[in-house]
PDB file of C-alpha atoms in Angstrom:
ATOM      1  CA  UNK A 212     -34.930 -87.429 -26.445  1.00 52.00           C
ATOM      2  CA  UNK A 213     -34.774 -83.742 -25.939  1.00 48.00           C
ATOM      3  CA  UNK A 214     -37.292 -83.748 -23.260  1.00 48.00           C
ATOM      4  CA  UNK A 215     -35.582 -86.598 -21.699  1.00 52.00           C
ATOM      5  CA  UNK A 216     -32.346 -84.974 -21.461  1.00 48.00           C
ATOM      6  CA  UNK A 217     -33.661 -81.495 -19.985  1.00 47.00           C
ATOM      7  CA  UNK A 218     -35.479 -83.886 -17.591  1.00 47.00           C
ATOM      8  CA  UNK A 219     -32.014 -85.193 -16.421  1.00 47.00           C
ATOM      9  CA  UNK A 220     -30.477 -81.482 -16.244  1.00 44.00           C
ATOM     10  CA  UNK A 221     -33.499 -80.668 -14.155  1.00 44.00           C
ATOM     11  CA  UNK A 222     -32.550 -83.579 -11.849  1.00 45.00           C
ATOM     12  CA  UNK A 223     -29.023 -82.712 -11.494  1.00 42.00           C
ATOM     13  CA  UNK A 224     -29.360 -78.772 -10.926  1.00 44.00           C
ATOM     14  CA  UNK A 225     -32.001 -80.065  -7.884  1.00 46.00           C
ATOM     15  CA  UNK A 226     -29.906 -82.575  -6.811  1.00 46.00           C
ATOM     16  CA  UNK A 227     -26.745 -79.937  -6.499  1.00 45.00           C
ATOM     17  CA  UNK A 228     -26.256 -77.506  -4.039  1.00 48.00           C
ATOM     18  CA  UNK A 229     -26.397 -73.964  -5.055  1.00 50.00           C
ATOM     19  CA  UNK A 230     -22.595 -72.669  -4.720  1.00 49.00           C
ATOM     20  CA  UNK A 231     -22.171 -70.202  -7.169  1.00 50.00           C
ATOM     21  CA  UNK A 232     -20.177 -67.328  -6.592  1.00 49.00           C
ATOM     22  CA  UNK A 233     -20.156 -63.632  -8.194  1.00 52.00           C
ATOM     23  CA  UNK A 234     -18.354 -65.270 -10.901  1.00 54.00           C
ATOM     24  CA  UNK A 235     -19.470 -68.665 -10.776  1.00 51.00           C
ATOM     25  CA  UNK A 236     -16.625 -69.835  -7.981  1.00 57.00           C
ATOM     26  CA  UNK A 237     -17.949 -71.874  -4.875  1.00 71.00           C
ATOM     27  CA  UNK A 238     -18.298 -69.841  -1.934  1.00 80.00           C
ATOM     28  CA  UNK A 239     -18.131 -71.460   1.447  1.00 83.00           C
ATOM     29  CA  UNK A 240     -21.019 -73.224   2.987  1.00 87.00           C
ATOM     30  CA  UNK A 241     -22.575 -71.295   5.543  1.00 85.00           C
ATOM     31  CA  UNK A 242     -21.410 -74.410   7.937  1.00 87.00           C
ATOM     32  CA  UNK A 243     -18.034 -73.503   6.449  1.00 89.00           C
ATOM     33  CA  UNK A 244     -18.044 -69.818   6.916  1.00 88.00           C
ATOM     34  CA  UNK A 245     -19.551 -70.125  10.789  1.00 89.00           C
ATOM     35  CA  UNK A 246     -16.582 -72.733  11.828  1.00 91.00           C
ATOM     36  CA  UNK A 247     -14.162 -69.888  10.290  1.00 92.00           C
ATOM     37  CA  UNK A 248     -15.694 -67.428  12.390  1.00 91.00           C
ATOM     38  CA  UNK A 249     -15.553 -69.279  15.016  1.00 93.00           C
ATOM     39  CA  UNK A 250     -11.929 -69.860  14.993  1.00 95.00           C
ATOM     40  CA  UNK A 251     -10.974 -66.578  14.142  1.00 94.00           C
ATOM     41  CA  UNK A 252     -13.183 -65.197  16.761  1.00 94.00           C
ATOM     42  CA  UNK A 253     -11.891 -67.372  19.682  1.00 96.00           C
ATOM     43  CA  UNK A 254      -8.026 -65.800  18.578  1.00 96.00           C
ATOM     44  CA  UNK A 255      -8.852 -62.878  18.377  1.00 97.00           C
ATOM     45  CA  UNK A 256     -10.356 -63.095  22.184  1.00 97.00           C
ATOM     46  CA  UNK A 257      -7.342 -64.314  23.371  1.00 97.00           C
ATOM     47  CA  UNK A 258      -5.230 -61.209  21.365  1.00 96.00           C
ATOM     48  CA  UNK A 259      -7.487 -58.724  23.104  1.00 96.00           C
ATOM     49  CA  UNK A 260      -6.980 -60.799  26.444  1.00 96.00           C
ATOM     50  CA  UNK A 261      -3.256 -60.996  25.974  1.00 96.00           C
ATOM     51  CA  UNK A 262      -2.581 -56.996  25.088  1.00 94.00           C
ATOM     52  CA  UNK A 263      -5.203 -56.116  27.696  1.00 93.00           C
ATOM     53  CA  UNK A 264      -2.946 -58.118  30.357  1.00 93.00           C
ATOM     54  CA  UNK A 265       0.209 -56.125  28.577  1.00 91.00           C
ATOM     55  CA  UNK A 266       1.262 -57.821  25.298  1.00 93.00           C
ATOM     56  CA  UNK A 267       2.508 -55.616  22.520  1.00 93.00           C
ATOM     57  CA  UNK A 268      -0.335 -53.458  21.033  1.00 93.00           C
ATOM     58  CA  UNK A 269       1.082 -53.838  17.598  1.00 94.00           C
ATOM     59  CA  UNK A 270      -0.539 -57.418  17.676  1.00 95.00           C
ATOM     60  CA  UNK A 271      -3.312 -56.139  18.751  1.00 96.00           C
ATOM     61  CA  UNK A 272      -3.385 -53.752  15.811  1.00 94.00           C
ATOM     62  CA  UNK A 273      -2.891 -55.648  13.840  1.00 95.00           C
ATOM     63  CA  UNK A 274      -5.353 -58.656  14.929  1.00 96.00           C
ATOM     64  CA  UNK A 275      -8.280 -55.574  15.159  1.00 95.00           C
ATOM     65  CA  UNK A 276      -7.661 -55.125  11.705  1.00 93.00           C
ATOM     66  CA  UNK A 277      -7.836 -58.470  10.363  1.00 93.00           C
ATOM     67  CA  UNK A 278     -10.586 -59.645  12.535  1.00 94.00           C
ATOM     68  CA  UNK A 279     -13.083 -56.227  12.532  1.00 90.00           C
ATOM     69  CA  UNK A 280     -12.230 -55.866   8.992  1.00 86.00           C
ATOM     70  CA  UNK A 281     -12.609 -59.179   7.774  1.00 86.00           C
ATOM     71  CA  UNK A 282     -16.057 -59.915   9.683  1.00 87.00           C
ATOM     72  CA  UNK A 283     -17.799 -56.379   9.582  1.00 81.00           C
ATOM     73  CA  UNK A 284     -18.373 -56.835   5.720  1.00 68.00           C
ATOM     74  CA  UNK A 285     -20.335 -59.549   6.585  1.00 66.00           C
ATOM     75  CA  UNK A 286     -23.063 -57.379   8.492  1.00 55.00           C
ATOM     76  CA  UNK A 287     -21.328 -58.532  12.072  1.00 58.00           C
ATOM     77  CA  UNK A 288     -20.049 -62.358  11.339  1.00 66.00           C
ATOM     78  CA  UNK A 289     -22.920 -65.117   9.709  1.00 72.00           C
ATOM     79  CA  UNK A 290     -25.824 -64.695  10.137  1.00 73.00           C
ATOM     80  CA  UNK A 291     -26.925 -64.959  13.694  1.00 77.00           C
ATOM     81  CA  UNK A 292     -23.723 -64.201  15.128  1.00 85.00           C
ATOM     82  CA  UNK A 293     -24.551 -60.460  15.612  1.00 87.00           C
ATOM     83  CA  UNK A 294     -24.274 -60.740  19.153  1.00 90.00           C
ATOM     84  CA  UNK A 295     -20.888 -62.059  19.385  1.00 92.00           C
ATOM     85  CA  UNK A 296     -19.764 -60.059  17.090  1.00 92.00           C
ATOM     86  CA  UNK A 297     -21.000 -57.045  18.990  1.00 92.00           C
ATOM     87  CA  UNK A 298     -19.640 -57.638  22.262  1.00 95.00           C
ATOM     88  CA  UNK A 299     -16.110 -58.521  20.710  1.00 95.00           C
ATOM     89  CA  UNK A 300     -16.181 -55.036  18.386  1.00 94.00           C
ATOM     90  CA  UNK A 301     -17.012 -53.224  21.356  1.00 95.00           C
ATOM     91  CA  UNK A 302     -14.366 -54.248  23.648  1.00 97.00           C
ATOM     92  CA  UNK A 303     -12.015 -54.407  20.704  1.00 96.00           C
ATOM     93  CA  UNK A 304     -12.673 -50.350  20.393  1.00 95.00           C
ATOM     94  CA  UNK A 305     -12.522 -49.444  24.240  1.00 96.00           C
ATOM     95  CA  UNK A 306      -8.997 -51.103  24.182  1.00 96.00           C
ATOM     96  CA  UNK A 307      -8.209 -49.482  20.445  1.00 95.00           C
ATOM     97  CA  UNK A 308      -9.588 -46.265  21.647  1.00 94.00           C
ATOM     98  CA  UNK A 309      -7.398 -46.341  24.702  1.00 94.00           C
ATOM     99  CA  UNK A 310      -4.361 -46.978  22.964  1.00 92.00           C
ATOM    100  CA  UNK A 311      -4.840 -44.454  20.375  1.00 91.00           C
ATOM    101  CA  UNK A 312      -5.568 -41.889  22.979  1.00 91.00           C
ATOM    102  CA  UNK A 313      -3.662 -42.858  26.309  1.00 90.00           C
ATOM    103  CA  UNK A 314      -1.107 -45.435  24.926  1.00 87.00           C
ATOM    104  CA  UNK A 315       0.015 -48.183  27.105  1.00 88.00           C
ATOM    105  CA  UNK A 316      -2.769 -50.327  29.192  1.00 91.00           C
ATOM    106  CA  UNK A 317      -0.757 -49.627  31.940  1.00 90.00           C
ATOM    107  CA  UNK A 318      -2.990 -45.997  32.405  1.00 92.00           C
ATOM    108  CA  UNK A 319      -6.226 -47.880  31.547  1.00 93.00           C
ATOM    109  CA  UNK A 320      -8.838 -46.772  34.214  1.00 93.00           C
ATOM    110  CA  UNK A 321      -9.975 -49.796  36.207  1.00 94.00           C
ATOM    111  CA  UNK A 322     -13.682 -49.364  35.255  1.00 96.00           C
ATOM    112  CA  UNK A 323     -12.506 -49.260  31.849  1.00 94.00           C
ATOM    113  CA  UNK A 324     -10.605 -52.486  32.273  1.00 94.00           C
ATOM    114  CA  UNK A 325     -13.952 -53.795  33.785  1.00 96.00           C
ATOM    115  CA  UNK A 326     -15.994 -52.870  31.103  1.00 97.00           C
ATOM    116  CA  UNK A 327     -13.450 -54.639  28.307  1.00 96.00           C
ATOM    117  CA  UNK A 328     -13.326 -57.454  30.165  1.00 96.00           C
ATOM    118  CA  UNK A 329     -17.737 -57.751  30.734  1.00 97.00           C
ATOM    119  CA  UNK A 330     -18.146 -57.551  26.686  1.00 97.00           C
ATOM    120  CA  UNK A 331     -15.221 -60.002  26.260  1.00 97.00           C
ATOM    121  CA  UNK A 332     -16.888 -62.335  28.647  1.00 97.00           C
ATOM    122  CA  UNK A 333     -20.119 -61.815  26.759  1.00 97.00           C
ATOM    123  CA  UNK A 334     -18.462 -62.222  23.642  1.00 95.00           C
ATOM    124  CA  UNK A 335     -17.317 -65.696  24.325  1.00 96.00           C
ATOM    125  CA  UNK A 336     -21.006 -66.545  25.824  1.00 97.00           C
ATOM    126  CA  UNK A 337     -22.579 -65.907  23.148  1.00 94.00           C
ATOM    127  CA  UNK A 338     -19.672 -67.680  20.952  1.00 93.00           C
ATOM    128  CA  UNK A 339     -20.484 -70.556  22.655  1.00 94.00           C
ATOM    129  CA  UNK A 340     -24.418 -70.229  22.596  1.00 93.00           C
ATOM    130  CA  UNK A 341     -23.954 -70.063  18.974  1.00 90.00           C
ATOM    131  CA  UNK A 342     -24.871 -65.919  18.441  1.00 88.00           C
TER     132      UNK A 342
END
């Protein structure tokens, strides 16, 4: 009877997903935490968009902070979205950058501008191709 019942322990703990946690709380699944990041990625596109066009940089500071903060622990998004990730840090810090040094967008060279607005563009390619 003792073999019989670590025979059915053995069947459960195969036929269960592995979700522990650091302290043995369910994490999400990586399905989960890739639909997050995709939501929260496609905002904060539109934040960057909308301060780059002239909305208030506190919500972009903000945003930055949540988004680049929350995703950079996670070695650039889930796995395989490095290159998303990427693109949207880097125009993320040539508009942070310009604020902190230049303040409004208003002074933002053109080619600047340009540049911000190729990685954002990449950004949501690659969003969309899944990287």
């Amino acid at each position: 009877e003792l073999l019989g019942a670590a025979a059915g322990a053995a069947a459960l703990a195969l036929a269960a997903p592995a979700r522990a946690g650091l302290f043995g709380g369910g994490g999400p699944t990586p399905e989960e935490l890739d639909a997050k990041y995709a939501e929260e990625t496609t905002a904060f596109v539109q934040v960057v968009r909308d301060c780059a066009a002239g909305a208030d940089p506190l919500l972009f500071r903000d945003a930055s902070r949540s988004w680049l903060g929350g995703w950079r622990g996670n070695a650039g998004g889930p796995p395989g979205r490095a290159k998303s990730y990427g693109e949207l840090a880097t125009a993320a810090n040539i508009l942070g950058g310009h604020y902190a040094f230049s303040g409004s967008v208003d002074t933002m060279k053109q080619k600047d501008i340009d540049n911000m607005l190729s990685h954002l563009d990449k950004a949501e390619k690659a969003l969309a191709l899944g990287i």
